[in-house]
Coordinates of C-alpha atoms and ligand atoms in Angstrom, one line a residue:
X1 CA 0.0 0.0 0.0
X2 CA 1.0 3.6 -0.6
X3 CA 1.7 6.0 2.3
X4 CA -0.1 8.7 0.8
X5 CA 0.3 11.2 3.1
X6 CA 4.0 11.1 2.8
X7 CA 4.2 11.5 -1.4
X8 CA 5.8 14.8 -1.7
X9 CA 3.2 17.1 -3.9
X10 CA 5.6 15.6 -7.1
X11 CA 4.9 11.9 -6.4
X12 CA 1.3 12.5 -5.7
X13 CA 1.1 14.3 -9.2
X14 CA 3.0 11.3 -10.8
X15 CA 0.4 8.8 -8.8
X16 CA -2.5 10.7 -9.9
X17 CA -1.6 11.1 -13.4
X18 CA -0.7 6.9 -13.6
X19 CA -4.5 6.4 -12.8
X20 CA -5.6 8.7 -15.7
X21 CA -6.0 12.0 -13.8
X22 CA -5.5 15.4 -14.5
X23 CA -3.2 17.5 -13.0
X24 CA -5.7 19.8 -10.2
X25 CA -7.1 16.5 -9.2
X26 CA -3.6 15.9 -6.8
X27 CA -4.1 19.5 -5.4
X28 CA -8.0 18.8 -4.4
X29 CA -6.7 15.3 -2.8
X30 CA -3.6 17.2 -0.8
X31 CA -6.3 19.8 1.1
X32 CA -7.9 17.1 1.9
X33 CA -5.1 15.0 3.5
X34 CA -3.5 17.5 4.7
X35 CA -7.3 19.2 6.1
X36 CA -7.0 16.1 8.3
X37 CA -9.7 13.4 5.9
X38 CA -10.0 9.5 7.6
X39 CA -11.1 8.4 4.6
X40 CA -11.3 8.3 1.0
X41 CA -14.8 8.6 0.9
X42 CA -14.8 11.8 2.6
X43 CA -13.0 13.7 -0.3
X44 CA -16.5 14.3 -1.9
X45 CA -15.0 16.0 -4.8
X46 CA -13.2 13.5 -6.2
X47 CA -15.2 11.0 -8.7
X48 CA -16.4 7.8 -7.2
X49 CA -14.6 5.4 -9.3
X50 CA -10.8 7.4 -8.3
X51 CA -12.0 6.9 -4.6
X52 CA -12.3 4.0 -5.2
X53 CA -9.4 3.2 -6.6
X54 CA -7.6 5.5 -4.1
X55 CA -9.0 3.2 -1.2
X56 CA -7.2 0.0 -3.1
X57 CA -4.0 1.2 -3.8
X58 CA -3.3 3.6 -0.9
X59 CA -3.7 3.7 3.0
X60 CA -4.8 6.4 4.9
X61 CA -3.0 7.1 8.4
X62 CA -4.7 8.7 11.3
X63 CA -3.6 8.4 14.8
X64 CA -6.1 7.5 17.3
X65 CA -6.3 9.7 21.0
X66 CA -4.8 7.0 23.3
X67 CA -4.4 9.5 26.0
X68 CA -4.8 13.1 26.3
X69 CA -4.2 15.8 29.3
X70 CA -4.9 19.0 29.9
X71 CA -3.0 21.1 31.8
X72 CA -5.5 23.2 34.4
X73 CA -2.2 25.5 34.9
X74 CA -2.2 27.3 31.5
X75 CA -3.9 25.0 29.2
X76 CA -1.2 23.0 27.7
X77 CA -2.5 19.9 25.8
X78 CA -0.1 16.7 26.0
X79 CA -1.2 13.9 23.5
X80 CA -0.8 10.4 23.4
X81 CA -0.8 9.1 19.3
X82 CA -1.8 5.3 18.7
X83 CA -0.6 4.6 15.5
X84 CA -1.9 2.2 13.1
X85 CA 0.9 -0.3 13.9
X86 CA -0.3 0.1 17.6
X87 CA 2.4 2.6 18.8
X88 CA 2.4 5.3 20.7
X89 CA 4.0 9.0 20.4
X90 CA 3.4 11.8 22.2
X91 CA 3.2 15.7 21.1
X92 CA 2.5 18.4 23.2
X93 CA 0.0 21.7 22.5
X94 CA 1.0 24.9 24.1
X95 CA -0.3 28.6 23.6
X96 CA 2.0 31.8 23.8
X97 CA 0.5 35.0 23.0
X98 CA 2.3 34.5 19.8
X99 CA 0.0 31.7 18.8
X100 CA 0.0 28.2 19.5
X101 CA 3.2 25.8 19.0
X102 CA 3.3 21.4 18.8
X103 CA 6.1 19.9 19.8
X104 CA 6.2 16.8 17.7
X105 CA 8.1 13.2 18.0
X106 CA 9.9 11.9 15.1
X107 CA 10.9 8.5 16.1
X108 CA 9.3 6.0 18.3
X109 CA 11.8 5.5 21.4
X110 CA 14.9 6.7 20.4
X111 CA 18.6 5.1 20.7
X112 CA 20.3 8.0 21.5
X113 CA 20.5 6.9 25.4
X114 CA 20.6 10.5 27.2
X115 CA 20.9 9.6 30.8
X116 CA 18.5 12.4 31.7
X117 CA 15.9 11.4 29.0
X118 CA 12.5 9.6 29.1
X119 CA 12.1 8.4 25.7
X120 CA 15.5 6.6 25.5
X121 CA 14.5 4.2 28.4
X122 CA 12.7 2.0 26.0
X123 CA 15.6 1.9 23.3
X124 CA 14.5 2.9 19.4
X125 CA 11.2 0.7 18.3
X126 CA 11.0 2.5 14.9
X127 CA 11.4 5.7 13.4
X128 CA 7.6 7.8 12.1
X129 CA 7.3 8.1 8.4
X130 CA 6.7 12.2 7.5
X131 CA 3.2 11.5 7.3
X132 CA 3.2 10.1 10.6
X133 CA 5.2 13.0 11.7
X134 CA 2.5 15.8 10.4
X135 CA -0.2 13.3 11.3
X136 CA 0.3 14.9 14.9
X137 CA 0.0 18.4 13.5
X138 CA -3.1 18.0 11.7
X139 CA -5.1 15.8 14.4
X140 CA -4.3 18.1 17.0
X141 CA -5.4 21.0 15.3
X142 CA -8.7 19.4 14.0
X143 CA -8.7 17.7 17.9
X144 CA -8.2 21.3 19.3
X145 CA -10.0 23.6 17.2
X146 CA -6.9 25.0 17.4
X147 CA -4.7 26.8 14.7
X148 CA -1.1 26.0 15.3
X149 CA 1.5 28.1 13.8
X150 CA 4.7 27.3 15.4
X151 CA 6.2 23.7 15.6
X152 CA 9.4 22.3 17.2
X153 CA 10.9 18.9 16.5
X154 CA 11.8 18.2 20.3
X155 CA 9.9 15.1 21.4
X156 CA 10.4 12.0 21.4
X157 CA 13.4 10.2 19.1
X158 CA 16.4 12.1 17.4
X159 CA 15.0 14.1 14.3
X160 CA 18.5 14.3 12.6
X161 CA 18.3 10.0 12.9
X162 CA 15.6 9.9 10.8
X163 CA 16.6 12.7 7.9
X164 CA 15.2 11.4 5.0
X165 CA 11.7 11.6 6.7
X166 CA 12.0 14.3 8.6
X167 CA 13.2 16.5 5.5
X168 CA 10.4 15.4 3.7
X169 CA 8.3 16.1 6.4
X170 CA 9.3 19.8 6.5
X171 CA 8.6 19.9 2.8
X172 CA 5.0 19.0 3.0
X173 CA 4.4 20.9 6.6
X174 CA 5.7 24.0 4.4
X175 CA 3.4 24.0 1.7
X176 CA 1.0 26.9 1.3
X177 CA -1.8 23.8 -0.1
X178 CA -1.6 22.1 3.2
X179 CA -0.4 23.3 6.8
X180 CA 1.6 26.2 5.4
X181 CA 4.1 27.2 8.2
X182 CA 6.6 28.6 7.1
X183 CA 10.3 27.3 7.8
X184 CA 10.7 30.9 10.6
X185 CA 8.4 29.1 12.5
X186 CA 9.8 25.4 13.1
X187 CA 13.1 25.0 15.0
X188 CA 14.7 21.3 15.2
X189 CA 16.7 19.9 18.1
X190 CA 19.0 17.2 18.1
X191 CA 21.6 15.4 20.5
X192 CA 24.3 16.4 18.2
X193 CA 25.0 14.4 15.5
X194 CA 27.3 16.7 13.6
X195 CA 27.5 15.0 9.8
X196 CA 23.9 15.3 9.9
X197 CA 23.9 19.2 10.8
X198 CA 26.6 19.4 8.3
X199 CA 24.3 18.1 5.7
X200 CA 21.2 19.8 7.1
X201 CA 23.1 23.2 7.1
X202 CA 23.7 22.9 3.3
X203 CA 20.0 22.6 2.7
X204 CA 19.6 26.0 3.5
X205 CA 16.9 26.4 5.3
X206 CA 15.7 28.7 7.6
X207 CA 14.4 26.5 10.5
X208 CA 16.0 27.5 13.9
X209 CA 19.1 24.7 15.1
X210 CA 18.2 23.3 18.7
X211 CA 21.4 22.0 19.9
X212 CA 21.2 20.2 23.2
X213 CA 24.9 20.6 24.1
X214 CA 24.2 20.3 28.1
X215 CA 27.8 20.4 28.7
X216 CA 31.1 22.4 27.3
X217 CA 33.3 19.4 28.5
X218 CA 33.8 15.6 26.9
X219 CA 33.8 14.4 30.4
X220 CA 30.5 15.7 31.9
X221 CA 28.9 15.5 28.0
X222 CA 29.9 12.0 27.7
X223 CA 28.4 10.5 30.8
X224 CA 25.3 12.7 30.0
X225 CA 24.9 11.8 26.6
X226 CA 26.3 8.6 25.0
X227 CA 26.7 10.5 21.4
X228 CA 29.4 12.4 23.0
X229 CA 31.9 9.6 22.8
X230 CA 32.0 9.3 19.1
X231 CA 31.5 13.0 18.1
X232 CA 32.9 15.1 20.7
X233 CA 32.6 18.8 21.4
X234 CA 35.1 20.2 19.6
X235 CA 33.8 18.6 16.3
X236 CA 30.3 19.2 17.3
X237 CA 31.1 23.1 17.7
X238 CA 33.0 22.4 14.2
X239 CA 29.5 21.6 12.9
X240 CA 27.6 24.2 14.3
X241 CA 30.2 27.2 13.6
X242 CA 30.0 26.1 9.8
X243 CA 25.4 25.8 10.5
X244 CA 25.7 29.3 10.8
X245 CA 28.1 30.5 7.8
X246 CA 26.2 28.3 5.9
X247 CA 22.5 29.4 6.7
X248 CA 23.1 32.9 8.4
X249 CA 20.9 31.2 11.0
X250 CA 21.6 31.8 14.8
X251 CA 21.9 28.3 16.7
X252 CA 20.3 28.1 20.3
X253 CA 21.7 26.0 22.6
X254 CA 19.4 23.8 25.2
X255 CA 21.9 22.7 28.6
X256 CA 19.7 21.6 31.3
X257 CA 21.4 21.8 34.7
X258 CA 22.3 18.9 36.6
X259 CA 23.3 19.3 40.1
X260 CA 26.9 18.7 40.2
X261 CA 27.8 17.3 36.5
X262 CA 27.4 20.3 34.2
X263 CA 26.3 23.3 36.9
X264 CA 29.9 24.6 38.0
X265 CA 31.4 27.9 37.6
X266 CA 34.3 26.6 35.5
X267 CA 31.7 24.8 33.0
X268 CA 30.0 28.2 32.5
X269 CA 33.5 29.7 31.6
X270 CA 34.2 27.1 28.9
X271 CA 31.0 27.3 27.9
X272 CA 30.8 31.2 27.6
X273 CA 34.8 30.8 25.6
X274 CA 33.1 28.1 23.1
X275 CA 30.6 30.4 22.0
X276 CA 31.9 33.1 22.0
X277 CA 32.8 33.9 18.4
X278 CA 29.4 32.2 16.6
X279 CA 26.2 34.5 17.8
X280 CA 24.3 31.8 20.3
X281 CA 21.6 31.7 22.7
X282 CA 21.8 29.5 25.5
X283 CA 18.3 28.0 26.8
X284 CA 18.8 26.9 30.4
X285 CA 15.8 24.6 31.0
X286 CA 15.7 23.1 34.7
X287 CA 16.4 19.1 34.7
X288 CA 12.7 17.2 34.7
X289 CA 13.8 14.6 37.0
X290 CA 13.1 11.0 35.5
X291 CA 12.4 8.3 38.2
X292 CA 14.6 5.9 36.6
X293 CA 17.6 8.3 36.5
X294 CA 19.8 9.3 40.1
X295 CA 20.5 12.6 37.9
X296 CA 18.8 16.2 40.3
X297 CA 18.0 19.5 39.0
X298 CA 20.3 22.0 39.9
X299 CA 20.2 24.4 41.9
X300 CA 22.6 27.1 40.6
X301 CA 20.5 28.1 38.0
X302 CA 20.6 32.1 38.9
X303 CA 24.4 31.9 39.3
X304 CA 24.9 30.0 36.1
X305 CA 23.2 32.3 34.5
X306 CA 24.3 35.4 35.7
X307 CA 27.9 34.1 34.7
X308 CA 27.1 33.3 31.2
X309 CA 25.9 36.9 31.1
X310 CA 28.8 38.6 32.8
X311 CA 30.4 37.3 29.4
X312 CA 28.1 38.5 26.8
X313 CA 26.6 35.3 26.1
X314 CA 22.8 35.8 25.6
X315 CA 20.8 33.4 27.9
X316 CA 17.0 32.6 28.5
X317 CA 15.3 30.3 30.9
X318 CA 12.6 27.7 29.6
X319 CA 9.4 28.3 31.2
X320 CA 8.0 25.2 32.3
X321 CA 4.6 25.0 30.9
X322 CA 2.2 21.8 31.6
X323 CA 4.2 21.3 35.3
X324 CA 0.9 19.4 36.1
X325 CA 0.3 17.2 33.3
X326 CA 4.2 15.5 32.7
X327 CA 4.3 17.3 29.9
X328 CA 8.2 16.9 29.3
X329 CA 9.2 14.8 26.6
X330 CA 8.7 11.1 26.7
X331 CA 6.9 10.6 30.1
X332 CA 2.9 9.6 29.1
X333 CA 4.1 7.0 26.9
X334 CA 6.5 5.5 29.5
X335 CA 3.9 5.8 32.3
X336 CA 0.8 4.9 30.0
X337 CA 2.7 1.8 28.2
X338 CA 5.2 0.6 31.1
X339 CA 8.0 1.0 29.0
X340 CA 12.0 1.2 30.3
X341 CA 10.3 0.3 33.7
X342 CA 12.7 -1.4 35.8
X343 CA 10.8 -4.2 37.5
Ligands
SAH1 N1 16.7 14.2 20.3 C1 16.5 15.6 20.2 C2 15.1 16.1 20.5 C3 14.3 15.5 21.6 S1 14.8 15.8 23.3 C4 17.5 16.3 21.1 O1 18.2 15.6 21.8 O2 17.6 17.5 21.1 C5 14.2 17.5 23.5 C6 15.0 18.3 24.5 O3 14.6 17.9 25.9 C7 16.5 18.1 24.4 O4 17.1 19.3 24.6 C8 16.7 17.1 25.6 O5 18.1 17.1 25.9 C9 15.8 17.7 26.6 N2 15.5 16.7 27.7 C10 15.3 15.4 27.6 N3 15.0 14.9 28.9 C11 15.0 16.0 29.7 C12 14.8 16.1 31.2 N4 14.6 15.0 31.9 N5 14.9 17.3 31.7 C13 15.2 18.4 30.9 N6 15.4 18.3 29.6 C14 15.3 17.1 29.0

C-alpha cells in the first residue's frame, strides 16, 4: 500500500496522473489529506470510481487519541498518538500570546540513550514516516480547534536519525496547499550528530538549530549523553560554527542543569569561551527529573546564568509550561505503556 500522506506534492502528481488524472485533481486530494480526511470517501470531490481506486492502492493514516491531558495551569495539551501499527508518540500543544506551538516526536523510542531522558529508556522501536510526523500536527489541530502556527521537533526520538523523513516532512508541513508554516516558524533539536547538521546546514533552510549541548566538556557530555563519545565537542562546535556561515541562521543552545555534573562555575567559563565567536543563545531549561535516573535539578541556575551573562553570552530560561500534566518529553508514553520500567 501507498503511504499517501508522505508523497511529496511531485509523487502524488506522478500517482494521480498513472490512474488517468489530470493534474488539479492531486491538489484537491492534498487539502484534503492535509485538512485532516480519515477516509477516502470523505474527499466528496473527487469521482467515485478514483476513490475508489484510491482506497485499493493507498492507506490512509490517522492516529487515534490513546491519551490526552490538559493542563489546568495554562492549558497546555499533552497527546498520546496510537498509530496504526499500535504505537504510541506523544506531542505536546502549548499557547503563547504569539499563537500556538506542537512539539512533535519523530521516532518512536529513540537510541540516543541520554541519561537524563525519558524516551530513550525503552531503546528505538522504529522511526515515524513524514506523514506520521505531520499526522500529529493536523489531528491536533482538527482535535483542538486550534490553529497552530509554530512547531518544534523536540519530542520523542532524534529528528536528525531519521533525515530522510523528517526533510520530507518539512517539505509538506511547508506547503501553502496544506499546513503552510513557514520554515521561521519550526526549530529542530538534536543530541548532536554533527555529519547530519553538516548536511542539514547545506540545505539551507531557515528553520532554527536546537542543539542540546548540556555540557562544554567531553567528560561531563559523555556521561550525559552517549553520542558524545563518538562526536565530541570540539567537532560538534566544528559543525555548528559552519550551520551558521552556511545558513546565516543563529543556533540556540538547550543545557539543562544537573546538580553537580554540568552546573559549575568553571563549566559556564568554557562554555561562555566556546561560544563566544558564533552568535548563540543559550536556553537553560531546569532538569525534569526521570524516576529511573539518580540525575537532580540543579540548583545554581541564577548563578549559572548570571555568569554566562557577565560574558556576553545571551541566555533565557525555559518556562516550564504543563508542570501538572508530565508534559516533558517522553513521560505519558513511558507511564501509560510501562515502558524502560525497571521491574
Ligand atoms: N533528540 C532531540 C530532540 C528530543 S529531546 C534532542 O536531543 O535535542 C528534547 C529536549 O529535551 C532536548 O534538549 C533534551 O536534551 C531535553 N530533555 C530530555 N530529557 C530531559 C529532562 N529530563 N529534563 C530536561 N530536559 C530534557
Amino acid at each position: 500500500m501507498i503511504d499517501i500522506k508522505s508523497l511529496s506534492r511531485q509523487e502524488l502528481e506522478e500517482l494521480l496522473a498513472s490512474m488517468g488524472q489530470p493534474k488539479f485533481r492531486a491538489g484537491q486530494v492534498f487539502r484534503w489529506l492535509h485538512g485532516g480526511a480519515e477516509s477516502f470517501d470523505e474527499m466528496t470531490n473527487l469521482p467515485q470510481a478514483l476513490r475508489a481506486q484510491l482506497k485499493e492502492r493507498a492507506a490512509l493514516t490517522a492516529p487515534q487519541v490513546e491519551r490526552k491531558q490538559v493542563s489546568r495551569l495554562d492549558g497546555t495539551t499533552k497527546y498520546l498518538w496510537r498509530l496504526a501499527d499500535g504505537n504510541c508518540v506523544e506531542s505536546v500543544l502549548m499557547s503563547y500570546q504569539h499563537g500556538n506551538s506542537i512539539c512533535v516526536s519523530s521516532e518512536v523510542g529513540c537510541l540516543m540513550g541520554c541519561a537524563f531522558c525519558a524516551s530513550t529508556l525503552g531503546g528505538l522501536v522504529r522511526r515515524l514516516s513524514a506523514g506520521e510526523i505531520l499526522d500529529q500536527i493536523i489531528f491536533a489541530q482538527k482535535e483542538s480547534g486550534r490553529k497552530i502556527s509554530n512547531i518544534v521537533l523536540m519530542g520523542i526520538g532524534e529528528p536528525l536519525d531519521n533525515f530522510d523523513a523528517v526533510m520530507r516532512f518539512l517539505e509538506l508541513v511547508n506547503d501553502p496547499d496544506g499546513l503552510g508554516i513557514g520554515m521561521r516558524h519550526i526549530s529542530l533539536s538534536t543530541c548532536g550528530l554533527a555529519d547530519k547538521i553538516d548536511k542539514l546546514a547545506s540545505y539551507r533552510l531557515q528553520l532554527t538549530l536546537s542543539v542540546s549541548l548540556h555540557a562544554p566538556d567531553d567528560e561531563s557530555r559523555s556521561r550525559l549523553m552517549p553520542v558524545n563519545r563518538a562526536v565530541g565537542v570540539d567537532r560538534l562546535m566544528e559543525s555548528c560554527k559552519n550551520y551558521f556561515a552556511v545558513t546565516g541562521r543563529r543556533i540556540s543552545y538547550e543545557y539543562a542543569l544537573v546538580d553537580g555534573v554540568n552546573d559549575r562555575d568553571w563549566q559556564a567559563d568554557l562554555l561562555a569561551r566556546r561560544l563566544r565567536d558564533i552568535p548563540s543563545h543559550v536556553n537553560l531549561i531546569g532538569l525534569n527529573e526521570v524516576r529511573e535516573s539518580p540525575l537532580k535539578p540543579s540548583r545554581r541556575m541564577r548563578a549559572f546564568q548570571q555568569r554566562l551573562e557577565q560574558q556576553g553570552i545571551t541566555v533565557t530560561v525555559r518556562r516550564r509550561l504543563g508542570r501538572d500534566i508530565d508534559a516533558s518529553c517522553g513521560q505519558l508514553r513511558r507511564k501509560t505503556l510501562g515502558i524502560g520500567e525497571k521491574e
